[in-house]
Structures are given as structure tokens and as C-alpha cells.
Tab-separated table of C-alpha atoms in Angstrom:
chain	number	residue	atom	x	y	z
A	155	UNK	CA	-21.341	20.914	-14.250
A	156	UNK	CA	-20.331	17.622	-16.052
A	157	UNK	CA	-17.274	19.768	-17.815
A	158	UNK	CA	-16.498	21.019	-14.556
A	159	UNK	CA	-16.345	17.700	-13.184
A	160	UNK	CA	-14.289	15.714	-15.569
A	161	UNK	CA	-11.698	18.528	-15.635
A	162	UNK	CA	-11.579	18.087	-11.488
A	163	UNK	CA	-11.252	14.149	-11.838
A	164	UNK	CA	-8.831	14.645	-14.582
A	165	UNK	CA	-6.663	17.271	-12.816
A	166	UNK	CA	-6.813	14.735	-9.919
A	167	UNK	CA	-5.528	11.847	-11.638
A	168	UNK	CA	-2.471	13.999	-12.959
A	169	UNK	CA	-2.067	15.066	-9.132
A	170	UNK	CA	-2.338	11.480	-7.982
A	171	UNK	CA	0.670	10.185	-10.482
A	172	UNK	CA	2.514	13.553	-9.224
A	173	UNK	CA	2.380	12.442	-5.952
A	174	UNK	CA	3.112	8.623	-6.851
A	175	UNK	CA	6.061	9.678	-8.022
A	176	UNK	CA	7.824	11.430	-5.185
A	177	UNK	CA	6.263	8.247	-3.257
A	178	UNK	CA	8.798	6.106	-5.250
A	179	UNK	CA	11.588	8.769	-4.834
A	180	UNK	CA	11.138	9.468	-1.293
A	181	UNK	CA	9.595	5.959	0.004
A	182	UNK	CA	7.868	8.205	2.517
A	183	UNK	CA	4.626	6.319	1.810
A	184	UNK	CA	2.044	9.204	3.094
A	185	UNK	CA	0.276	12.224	1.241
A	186	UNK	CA	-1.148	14.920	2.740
A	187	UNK	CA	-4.103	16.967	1.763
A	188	UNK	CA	-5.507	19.694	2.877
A	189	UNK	CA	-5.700	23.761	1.777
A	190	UNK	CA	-5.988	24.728	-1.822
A	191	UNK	CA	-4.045	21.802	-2.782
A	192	UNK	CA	-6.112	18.474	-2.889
A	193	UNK	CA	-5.227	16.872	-6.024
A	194	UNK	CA	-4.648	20.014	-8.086
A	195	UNK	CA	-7.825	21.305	-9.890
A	196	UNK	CA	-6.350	24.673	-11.589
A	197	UNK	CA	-9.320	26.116	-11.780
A	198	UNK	CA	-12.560	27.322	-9.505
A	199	UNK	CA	-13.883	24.501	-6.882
A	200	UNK	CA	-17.546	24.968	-7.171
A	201	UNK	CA	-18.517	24.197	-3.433
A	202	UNK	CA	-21.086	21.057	-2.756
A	203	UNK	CA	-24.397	22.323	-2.750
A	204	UNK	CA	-25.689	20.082	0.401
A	205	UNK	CA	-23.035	20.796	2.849
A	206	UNK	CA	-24.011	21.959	6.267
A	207	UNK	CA	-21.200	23.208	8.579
A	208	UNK	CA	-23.127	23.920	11.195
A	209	UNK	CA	-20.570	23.311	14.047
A	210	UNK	CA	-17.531	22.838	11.980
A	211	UNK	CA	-14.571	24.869	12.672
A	212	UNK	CA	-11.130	24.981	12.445
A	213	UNK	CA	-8.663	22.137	11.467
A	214	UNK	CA	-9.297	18.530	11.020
A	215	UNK	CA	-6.382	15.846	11.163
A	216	UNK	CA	-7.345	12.256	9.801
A	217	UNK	CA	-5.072	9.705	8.654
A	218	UNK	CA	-5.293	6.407	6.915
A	219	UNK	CA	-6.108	4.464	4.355
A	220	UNK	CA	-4.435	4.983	0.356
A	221	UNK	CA	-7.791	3.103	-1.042
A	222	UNK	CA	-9.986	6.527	-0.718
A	223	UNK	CA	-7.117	8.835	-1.265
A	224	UNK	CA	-8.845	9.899	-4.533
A	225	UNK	CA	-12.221	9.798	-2.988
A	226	UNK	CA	-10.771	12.114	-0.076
A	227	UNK	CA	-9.269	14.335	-2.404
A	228	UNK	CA	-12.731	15.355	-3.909
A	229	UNK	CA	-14.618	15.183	-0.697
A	230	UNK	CA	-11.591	17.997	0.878
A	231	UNK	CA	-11.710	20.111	-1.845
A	232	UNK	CA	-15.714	20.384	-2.349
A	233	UNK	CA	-16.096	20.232	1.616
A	234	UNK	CA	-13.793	23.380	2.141
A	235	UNK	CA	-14.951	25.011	-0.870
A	236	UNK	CA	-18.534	25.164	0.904
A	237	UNK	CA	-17.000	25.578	4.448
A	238	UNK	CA	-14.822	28.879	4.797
A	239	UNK	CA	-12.465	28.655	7.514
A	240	UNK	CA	-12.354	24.764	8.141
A	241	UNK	CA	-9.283	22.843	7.000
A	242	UNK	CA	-9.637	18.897	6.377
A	243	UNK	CA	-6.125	17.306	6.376
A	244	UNK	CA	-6.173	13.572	5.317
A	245	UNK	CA	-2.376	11.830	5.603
A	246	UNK	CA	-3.032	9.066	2.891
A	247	UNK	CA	-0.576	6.318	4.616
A	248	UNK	CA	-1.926	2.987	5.201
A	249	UNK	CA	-4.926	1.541	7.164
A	250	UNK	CA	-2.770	0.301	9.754
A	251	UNK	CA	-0.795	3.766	10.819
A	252	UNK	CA	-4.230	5.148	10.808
A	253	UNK	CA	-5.745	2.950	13.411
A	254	UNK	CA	-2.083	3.653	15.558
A	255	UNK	CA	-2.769	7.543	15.100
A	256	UNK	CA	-6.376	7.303	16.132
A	257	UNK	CA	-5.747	5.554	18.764
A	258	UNK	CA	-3.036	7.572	19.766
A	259	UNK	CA	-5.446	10.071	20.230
A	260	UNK	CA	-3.929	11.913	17.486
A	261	UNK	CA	-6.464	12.051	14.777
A	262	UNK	CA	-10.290	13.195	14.466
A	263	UNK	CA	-11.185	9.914	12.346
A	264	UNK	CA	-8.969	7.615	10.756
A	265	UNK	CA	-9.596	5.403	7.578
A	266	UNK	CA	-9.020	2.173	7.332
A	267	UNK	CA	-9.562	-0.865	4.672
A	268	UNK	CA	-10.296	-3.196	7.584
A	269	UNK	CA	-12.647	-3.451	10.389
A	270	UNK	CA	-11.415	-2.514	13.809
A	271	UNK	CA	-9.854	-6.066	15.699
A	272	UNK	CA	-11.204	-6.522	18.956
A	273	UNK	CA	-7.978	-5.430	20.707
A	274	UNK	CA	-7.457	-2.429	18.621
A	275	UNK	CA	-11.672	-1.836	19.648
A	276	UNK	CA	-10.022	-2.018	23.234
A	277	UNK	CA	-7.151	0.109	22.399
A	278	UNK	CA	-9.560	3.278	21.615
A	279	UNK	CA	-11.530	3.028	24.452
A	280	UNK	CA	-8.451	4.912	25.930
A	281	UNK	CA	-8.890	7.806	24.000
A	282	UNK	CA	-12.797	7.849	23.105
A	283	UNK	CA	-13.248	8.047	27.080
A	284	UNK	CA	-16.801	7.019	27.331
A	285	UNK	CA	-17.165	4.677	24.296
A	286	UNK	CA	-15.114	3.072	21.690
A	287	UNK	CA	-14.170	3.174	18.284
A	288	UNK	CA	-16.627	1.996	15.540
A	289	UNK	CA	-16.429	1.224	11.653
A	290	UNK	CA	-18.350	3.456	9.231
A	291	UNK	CA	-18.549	2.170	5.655
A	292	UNK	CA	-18.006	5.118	3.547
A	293	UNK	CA	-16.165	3.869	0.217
A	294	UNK	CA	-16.632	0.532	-1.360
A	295	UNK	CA	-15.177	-0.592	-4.877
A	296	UNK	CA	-12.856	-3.303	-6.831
A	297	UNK	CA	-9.295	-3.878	-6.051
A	298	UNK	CA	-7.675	-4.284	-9.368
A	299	UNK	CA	-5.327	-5.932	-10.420
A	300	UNK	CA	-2.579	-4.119	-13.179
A	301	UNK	CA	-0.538	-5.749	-15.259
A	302	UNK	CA	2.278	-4.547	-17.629
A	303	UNK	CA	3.068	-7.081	-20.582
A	304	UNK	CA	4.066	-5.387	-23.541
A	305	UNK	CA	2.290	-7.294	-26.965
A	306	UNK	CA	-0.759	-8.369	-24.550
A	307	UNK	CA	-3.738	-6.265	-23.391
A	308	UNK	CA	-6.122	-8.287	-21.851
A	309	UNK	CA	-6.246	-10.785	-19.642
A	310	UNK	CA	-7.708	-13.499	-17.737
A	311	UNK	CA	-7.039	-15.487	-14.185
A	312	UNK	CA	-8.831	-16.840	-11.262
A	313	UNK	CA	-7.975	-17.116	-8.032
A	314	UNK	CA	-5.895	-20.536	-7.572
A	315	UNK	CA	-3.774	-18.685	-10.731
A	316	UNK	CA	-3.896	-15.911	-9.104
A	317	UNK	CA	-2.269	-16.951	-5.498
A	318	UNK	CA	-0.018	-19.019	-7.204
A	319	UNK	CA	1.849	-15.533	-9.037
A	320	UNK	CA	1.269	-13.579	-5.636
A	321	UNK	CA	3.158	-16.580	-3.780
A	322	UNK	CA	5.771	-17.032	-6.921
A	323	UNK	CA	4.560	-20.608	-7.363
A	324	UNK	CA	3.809	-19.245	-11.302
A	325	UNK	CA	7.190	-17.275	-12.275
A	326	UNK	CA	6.511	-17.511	-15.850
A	327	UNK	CA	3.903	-15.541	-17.935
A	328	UNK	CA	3.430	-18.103	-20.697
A	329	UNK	CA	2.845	-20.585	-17.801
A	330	UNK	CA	0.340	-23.412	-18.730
A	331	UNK	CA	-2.310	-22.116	-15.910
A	332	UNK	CA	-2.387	-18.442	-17.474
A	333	UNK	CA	-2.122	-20.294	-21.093
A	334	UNK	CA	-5.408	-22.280	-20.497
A	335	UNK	CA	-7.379	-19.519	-19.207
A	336	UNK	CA	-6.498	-16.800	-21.975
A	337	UNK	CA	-6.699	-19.083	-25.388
A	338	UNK	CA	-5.223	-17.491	-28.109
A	339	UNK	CA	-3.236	-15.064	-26.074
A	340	UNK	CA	0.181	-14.269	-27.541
A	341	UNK	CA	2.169	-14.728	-23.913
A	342	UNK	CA	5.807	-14.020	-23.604
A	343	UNK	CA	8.125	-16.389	-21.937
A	344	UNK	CA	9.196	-13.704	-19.565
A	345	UNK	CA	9.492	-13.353	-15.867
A	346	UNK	CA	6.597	-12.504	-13.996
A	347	UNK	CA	7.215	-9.477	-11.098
A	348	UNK	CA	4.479	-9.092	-8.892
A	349	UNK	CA	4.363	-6.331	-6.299
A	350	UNK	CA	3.153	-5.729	-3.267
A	351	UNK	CA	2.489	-3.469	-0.790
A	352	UNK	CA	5.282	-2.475	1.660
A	353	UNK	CA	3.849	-1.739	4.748
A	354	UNK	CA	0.457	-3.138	6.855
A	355	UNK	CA	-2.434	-2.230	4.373
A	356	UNK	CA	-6.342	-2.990	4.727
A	357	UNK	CA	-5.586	-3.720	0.640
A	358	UNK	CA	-3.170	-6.580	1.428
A	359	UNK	CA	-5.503	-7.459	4.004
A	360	UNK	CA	-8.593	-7.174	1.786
A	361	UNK	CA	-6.798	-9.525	-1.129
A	362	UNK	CA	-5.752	-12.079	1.335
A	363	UNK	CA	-9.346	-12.803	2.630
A	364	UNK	CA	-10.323	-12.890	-1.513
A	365	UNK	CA	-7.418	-15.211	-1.975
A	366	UNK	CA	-8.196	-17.343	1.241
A	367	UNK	CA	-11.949	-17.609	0.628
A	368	UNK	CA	-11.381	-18.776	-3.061
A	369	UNK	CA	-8.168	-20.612	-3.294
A	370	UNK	CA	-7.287	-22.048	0.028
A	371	UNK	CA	-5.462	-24.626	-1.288
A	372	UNK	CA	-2.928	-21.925	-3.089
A	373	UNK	CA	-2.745	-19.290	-0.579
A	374	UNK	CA	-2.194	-20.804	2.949
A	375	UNK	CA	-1.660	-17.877	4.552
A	376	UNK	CA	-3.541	-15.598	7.635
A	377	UNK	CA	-5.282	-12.449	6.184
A	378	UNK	CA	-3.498	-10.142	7.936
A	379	UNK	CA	-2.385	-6.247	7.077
A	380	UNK	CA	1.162	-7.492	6.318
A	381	UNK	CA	2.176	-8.855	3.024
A	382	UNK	CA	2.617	-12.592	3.952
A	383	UNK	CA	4.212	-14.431	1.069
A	384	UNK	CA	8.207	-14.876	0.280
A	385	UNK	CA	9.303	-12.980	-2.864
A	386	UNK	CA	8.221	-10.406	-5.105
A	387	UNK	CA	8.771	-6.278	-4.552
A	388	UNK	CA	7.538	-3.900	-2.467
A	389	UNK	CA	6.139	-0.212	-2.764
A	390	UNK	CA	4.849	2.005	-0.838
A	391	UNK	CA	0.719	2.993	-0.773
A	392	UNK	CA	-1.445	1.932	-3.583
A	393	UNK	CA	0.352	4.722	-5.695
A	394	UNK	CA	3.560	3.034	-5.582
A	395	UNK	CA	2.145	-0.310	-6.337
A	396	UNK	CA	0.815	1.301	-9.629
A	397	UNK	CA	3.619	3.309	-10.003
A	398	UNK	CA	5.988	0.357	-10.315
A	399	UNK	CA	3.560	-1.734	-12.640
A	400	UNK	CA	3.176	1.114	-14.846
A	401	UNK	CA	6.686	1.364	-15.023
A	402	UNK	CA	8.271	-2.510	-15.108
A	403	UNK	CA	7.559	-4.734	-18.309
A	404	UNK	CA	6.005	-7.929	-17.219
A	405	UNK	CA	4.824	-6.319	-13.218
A	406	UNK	CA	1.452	-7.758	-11.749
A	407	UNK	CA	0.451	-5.624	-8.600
A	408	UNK	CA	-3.143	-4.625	-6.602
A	409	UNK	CA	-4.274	-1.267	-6.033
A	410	UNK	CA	-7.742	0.277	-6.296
A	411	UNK	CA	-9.495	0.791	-9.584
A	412	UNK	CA	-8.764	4.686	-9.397
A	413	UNK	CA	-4.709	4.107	-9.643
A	414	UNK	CA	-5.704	2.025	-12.898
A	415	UNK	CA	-7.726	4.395	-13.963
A	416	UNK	CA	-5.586	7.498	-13.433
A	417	UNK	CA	-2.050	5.762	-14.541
A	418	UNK	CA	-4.436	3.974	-17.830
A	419	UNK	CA	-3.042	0.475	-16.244
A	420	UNK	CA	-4.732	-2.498	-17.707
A	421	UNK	CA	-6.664	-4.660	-15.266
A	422	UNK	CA	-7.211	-8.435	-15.031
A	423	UNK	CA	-10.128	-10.290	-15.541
A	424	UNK	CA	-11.275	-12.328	-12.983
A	425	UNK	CA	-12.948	-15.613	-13.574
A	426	UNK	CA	-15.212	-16.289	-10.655
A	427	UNK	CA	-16.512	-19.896	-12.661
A	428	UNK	CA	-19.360	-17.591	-13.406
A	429	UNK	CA	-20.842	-17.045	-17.297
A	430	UNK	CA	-18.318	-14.794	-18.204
A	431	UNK	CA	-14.956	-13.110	-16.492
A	432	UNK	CA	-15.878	-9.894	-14.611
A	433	UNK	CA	-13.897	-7.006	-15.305
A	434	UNK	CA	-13.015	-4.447	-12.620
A	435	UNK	CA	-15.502	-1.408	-12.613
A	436	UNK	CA	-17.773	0.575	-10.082
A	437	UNK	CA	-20.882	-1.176	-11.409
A	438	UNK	CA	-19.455	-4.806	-11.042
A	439	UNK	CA	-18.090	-3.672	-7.574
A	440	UNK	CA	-21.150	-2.578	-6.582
A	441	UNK	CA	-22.960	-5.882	-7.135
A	442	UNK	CA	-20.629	-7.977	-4.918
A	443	UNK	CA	-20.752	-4.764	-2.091
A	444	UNK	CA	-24.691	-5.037	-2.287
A	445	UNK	CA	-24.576	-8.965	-0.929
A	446	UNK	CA	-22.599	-7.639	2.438
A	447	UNK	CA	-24.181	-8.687	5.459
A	448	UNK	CA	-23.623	-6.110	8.585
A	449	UNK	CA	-22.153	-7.488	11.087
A	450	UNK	CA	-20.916	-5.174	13.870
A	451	UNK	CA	-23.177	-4.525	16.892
A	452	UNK	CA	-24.410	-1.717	18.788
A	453	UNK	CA	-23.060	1.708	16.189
A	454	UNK	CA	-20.580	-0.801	14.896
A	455	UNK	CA	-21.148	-1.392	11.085
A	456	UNK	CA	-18.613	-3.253	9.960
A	457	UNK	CA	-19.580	-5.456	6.661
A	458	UNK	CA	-19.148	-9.113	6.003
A	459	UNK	CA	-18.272	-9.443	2.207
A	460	UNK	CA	-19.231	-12.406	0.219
A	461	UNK	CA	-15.875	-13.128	-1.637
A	462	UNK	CA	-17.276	-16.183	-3.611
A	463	UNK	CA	-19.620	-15.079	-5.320
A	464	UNK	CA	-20.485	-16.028	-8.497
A	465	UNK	CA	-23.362	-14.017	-9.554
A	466	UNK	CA	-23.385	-12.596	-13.070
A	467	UNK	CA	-21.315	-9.601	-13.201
A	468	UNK	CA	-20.112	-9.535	-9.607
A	469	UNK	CA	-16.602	-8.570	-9.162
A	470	UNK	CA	-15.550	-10.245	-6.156
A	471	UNK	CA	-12.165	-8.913	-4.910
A	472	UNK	CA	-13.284	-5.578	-3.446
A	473	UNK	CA	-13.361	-3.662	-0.011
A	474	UNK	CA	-15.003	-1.162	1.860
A	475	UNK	CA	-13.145	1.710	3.402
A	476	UNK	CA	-14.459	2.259	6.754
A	477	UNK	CA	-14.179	5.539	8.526
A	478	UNK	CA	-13.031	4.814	12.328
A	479	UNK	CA	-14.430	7.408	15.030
A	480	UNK	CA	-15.521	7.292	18.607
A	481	UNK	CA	-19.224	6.494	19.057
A	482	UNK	CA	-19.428	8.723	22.220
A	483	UNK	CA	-16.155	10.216	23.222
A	484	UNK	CA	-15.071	12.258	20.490
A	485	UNK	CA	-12.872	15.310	21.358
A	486	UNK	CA	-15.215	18.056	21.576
A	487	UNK	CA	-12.993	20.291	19.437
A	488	UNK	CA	-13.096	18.423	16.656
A	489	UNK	CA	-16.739	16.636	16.963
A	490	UNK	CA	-18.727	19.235	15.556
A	491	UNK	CA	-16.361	19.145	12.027
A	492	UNK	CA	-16.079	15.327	11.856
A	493	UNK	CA	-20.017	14.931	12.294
A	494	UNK	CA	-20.233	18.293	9.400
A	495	UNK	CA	-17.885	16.342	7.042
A	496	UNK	CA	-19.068	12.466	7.114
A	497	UNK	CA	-23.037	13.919	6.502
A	498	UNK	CA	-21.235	15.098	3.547
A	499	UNK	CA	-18.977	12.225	2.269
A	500	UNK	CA	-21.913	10.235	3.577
A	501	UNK	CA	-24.830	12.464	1.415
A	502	UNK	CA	-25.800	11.248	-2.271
A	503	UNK	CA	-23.828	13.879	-3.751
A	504	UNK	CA	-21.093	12.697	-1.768
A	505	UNK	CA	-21.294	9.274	-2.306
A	506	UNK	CA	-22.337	9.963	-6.169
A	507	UNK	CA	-18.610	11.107	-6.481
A	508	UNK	CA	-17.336	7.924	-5.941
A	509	UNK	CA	-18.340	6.405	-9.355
A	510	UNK	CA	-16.979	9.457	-10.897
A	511	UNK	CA	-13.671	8.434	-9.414
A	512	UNK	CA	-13.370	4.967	-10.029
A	513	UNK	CA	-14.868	3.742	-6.785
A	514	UNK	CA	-18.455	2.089	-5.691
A	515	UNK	CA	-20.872	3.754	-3.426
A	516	UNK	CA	-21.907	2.027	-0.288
A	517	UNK	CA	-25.724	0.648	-0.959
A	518	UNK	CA	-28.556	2.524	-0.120
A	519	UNK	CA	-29.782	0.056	2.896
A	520	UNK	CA	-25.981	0.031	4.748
A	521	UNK	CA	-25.819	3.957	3.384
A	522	UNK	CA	-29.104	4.865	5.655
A	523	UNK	CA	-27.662	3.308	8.368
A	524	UNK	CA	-24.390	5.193	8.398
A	525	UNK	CA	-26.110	8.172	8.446
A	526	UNK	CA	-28.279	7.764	11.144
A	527	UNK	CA	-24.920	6.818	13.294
A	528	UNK	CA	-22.490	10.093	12.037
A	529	UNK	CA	-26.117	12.196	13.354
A	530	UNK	CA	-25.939	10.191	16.780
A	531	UNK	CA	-21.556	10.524	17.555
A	532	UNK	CA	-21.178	12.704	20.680
């Protein structure tokens, strides 16, 4: 089963820089999955052995988030493995033209790197009829951040250092704030290129709270889904990001730990004034995620992320993917498969998956909790 496994993961990596290429070609920004084709195993899908599809049927349209494109590509593929005759199709675009589809009316879920605002809570009250839209926590973990500088293969920065190269205050990589924190490093002088992300993105979003929280006298601008700062590139989705910084001596970008992992970027270690830097990883992700405070109401479990942290080990810049459905409301065509598929990607084998991939499960305690909600949508 562990063979079987790492061949799936592996098979989905090579389908993830596959599709991160025609991303950079096309600039279309979005991938679909669904069918057969969900990252590209080559061989047998063994289906989940917990899935219940009692009510699902059909086809399911969601649309969102890049961050759990390689979490949704497993989830698909074991889902319809186990349910004949259901299609899952997930359009990996961006948190914020998944919110405008669900709220269109257009999508069964959508995911998104961001808790709902209040006026886009107002928006879907449109189309969930008798309720509104609420935040499900479903995929946690690290964003990383890659770096490609040929002769070096580690390194260190905080946050002030940090902002500074995301707001091209620091254009230079042998600059005397990277210097001090990675002694002994052999550092070019050579321009720094940092990317971003082209379009509104819970990621962007996600790094400017980090950046806000920990260096507000570097990075003065709102959190928002749109990259804020003057300068740098743009690329589309988290696979272009990585794309680009695989591909451009002396790049700095953010993505999730799974485009590092799949396009063997090096990551940056952060130095939260802790003991030691933190590298990006599941674990480390995990122990920042487990300090999150809930603090939606009613259904509404949206999380409240300690960004400073400095506890031993905790990697602090991470998210949590929410999945965005009607509490009450829900189309009843589509109910019965959204409620079959989130028990899944919800389930401890589901949620097990996630450090296979690169991500961080959501704790236990907050885990329980979204359970007991998917059971109660109507």
C-alpha cells in the first residue's frame, strides 16, 4: 500500500509540473480535474476504503483555491475510484474566482485560502436561499518560500528581511540584512527577482497577514487577496509561482510546500527569534495550525492563526484552506455528493493524505468539529 502510494504522489508531482507548464504557456491560470485524469497515476487507483456514497450521484463542479490542488487531486481520484458513477471536477484557479463562482450559484463548494468577508457572507445568502455560506477547514500547511541561487542551498531570513525583498526595498542578494542572518554563506552580488502571484489569491492574502503581524514596520500594506506591493513579476496559481523560480537564477517566490516539493525547489528558513530557524514541513506546520483559535459563529469555523509565534519548531507562515458551502440551502442536486465527499476529505484517511502530499492535517479538536457540521448541511 505504501508502494502504491508513493508511485500515486510521485505520478502527481510529474502531473502537477505538466500542468505548471501549460500554466506559463497559456497564462490561463485554472486546472481542471476530474475523470480518469487527476494528476496522472498510470496505474490502478485502489479506491478509499471508508468512503460512503450514500446519496452521491452524478457530477460535482467546485472551484477555487491552487493551495489544495494536490490535496484535491488525491481526494478526486480515491473518491471516484470508490464511487462509480460520480464525477468530482475541481477548477484549481484562485480563492478569489472561487468565492465569485459560488456565489454565482455556479459551484457545489468552492475553496478558498481565506475566510468568507462579511459582504461576500451576504453575497451567498442569495444563492444558499435559507442560510449562508460558511468556512470549513479542510487543509492546513506551510507556505514556502523557493528560492533559486545557483552556488547557495540553504538559507535563512525573517520577516522584516523578508518584506523588505517582497516590497524591493532589498534588490541585492549579498545585501547586508540576508549577509547577517546566513554567516558564512557564499552570496552572489546578483539581482534579486521575487514573484508573485498574478491574480487575487488566499496565498497572497495568507503571506500578507504573516508579513503584517511580524514586520509592520516593513510591510505597510492591507492583507488583502491582491498582490499589494510595486515591482517584482507575476504568475499565475501557485504552479506558476514555482514554475518561474524553478526556472529564473536568483527568483524568490511563495507557493505551498507541495510545489517545492514536487518541482525539488529549495525553501527558506524562517527565523521566528525562536532557538533555531524553522524549516518548512507538515510537522512544523502543524504546530503553528494546532495554536488556531476558532473564531466563526453559529456552523462558521473559520480559524484565527497565531502568526507570531515563536514556539520551538513552529513554522509560522501557513494557512488553512477552507471549503465554502451553504449551511442550509445547498442545491438539492448536488447536496447529497458534497456532504458524501467532505466526510471523506474530512475522514482520517482523508486527512492522513495530506502529509503524504506535502500539506498539514487540520487538528483533531477543529477536525471533530468539521465533521459534525458536513453531517448537519441541508
Amino acid at each position: 500500500m505504501k508502494l502504491q502510494r508513493k508511485n500515486r504522489l510521485r505520478a502527481t508531482a510529474l502531473g502537477a509540473l505538466a500542468v505548471s507548464g501549460a500554466l506559463v504557456l497559456t497564462a490561463c491560470g485554472s486546472d481542471n480535474n476530474s475523470g480518469g485524469d487527476t494528476g496522472g497515476s498510470g496505474g490502478e487507483t485502489k479506491a478509499a476504503s471508508n468512503v460512503k456514497c450514500d446519496g452521491a450521484k452524478g457530477q460535482l463542479r467546485a472551484s477555487g483555491s491552487s493551495a489544495q490542488k494536490n490535496a484535491m487531486d488525491l481526494w478526486v481520484k480515491d473518491y471516484m475510484a470508490a464511487c462509480s458513477g460520480v464525477e468530482i471536477n475541481y477548477n484549481s484557479s484562485s480563492s478569489g474566482e472561487g468565492i465569485v463562482a459560488f456565489n454565482q450559484g455556479t459551484v457545489g463548494f468552492a475553496g478558498s485560502d481565506s475566510a468568507l468577508k462579511p459582504e461576500e457572507v451576504a453575497d451567498s445568502k442569495k444563492i444558499c436561499k435559507t442560510g449562508q455560506g460558511i468556512n470549513l477547514p479542510m487543509v492546513g500547511g506551510p507556505i514556502a518560500v523557493g528560492f533559486h541561487l545557483e552556488g547557495v542551498d540553504s538559507l535563512t531570513l525573517d520577516a522584516p528581511t523578508l518584506a523588505k525583498i517582497f516590497d524591493t526595498k532589498i534588490k541585492k542578494w549579498n545585501d547586508e540584512a540576508i549577509a547577517k542572518l546566513n554567516p558564512g554563506a557564499k552570496l552572489p552580488d546578483k539581482a534579486i527577482q521575487p514573484f508573485h502571484r498574478s491574480e487575487d489569491s488566499g496565498t497572497t492574502q495568507n503571506l500578507g497577514k504573516y508579513l503584517a503581524a511580524t514586520a509592520p514596520s516593513d510591510w505597510k500594506y492591507e492583507a488583502e487577496k491582491k498582490w499589494p506591493a510595486p515591482g517584482g513579476q507575476a504568475a499565475s496559481g501557485s504552479s506558476g509561482v514555482a514554475t518561474q523560480v524553478k526556472a529564473v537564477d536568483g527568483s524568490i517566490g511563495y507557493f505551498e510546500l507541495s510545489y517545492a516539493a514536487s518541482q525539488k525547489i529549495t525553501t527558506v528558513d524562517i527565523n521566528t527569534g525562536g532557538a533555531a530557524p524553522v524549516k518548512a514541513s507538515s510537522e512544523n506546520a502543524s504546530k503553528a495550525i494546532a495554536a488556531a483559535k476558532i473564531k466563526g459563529t453559529g456552523k462558521d469555523l473559520a480559524l484565527d492563526l497565531d502568526y507570531t509565534t515563536k514556539a520551538e519548531g513552529a513554522y509560522p507562515l501557513v494557512l488553512v484552506t477552507y471549503e465554502v458551502v451553504c449551511d442550509t440551502g445547498n442545491k438539492a442536486d448536488t447536496l447529497g455528493t458534497v456532504k458524501s465527499f467532505l466526510t471523506y476529505t474530512a475522514s482520517a484517511e482523508g486527512q492522513k493524505l495530506l502529509t503524504e502530499a506535502g500539506y498539514a492535517p487540520i487538528p483533531e479538536a477543529i477536525n471533530t468539529k468539521v465533521r459534525e457540521t458536513v453531517s448537519s448541511l441541508s
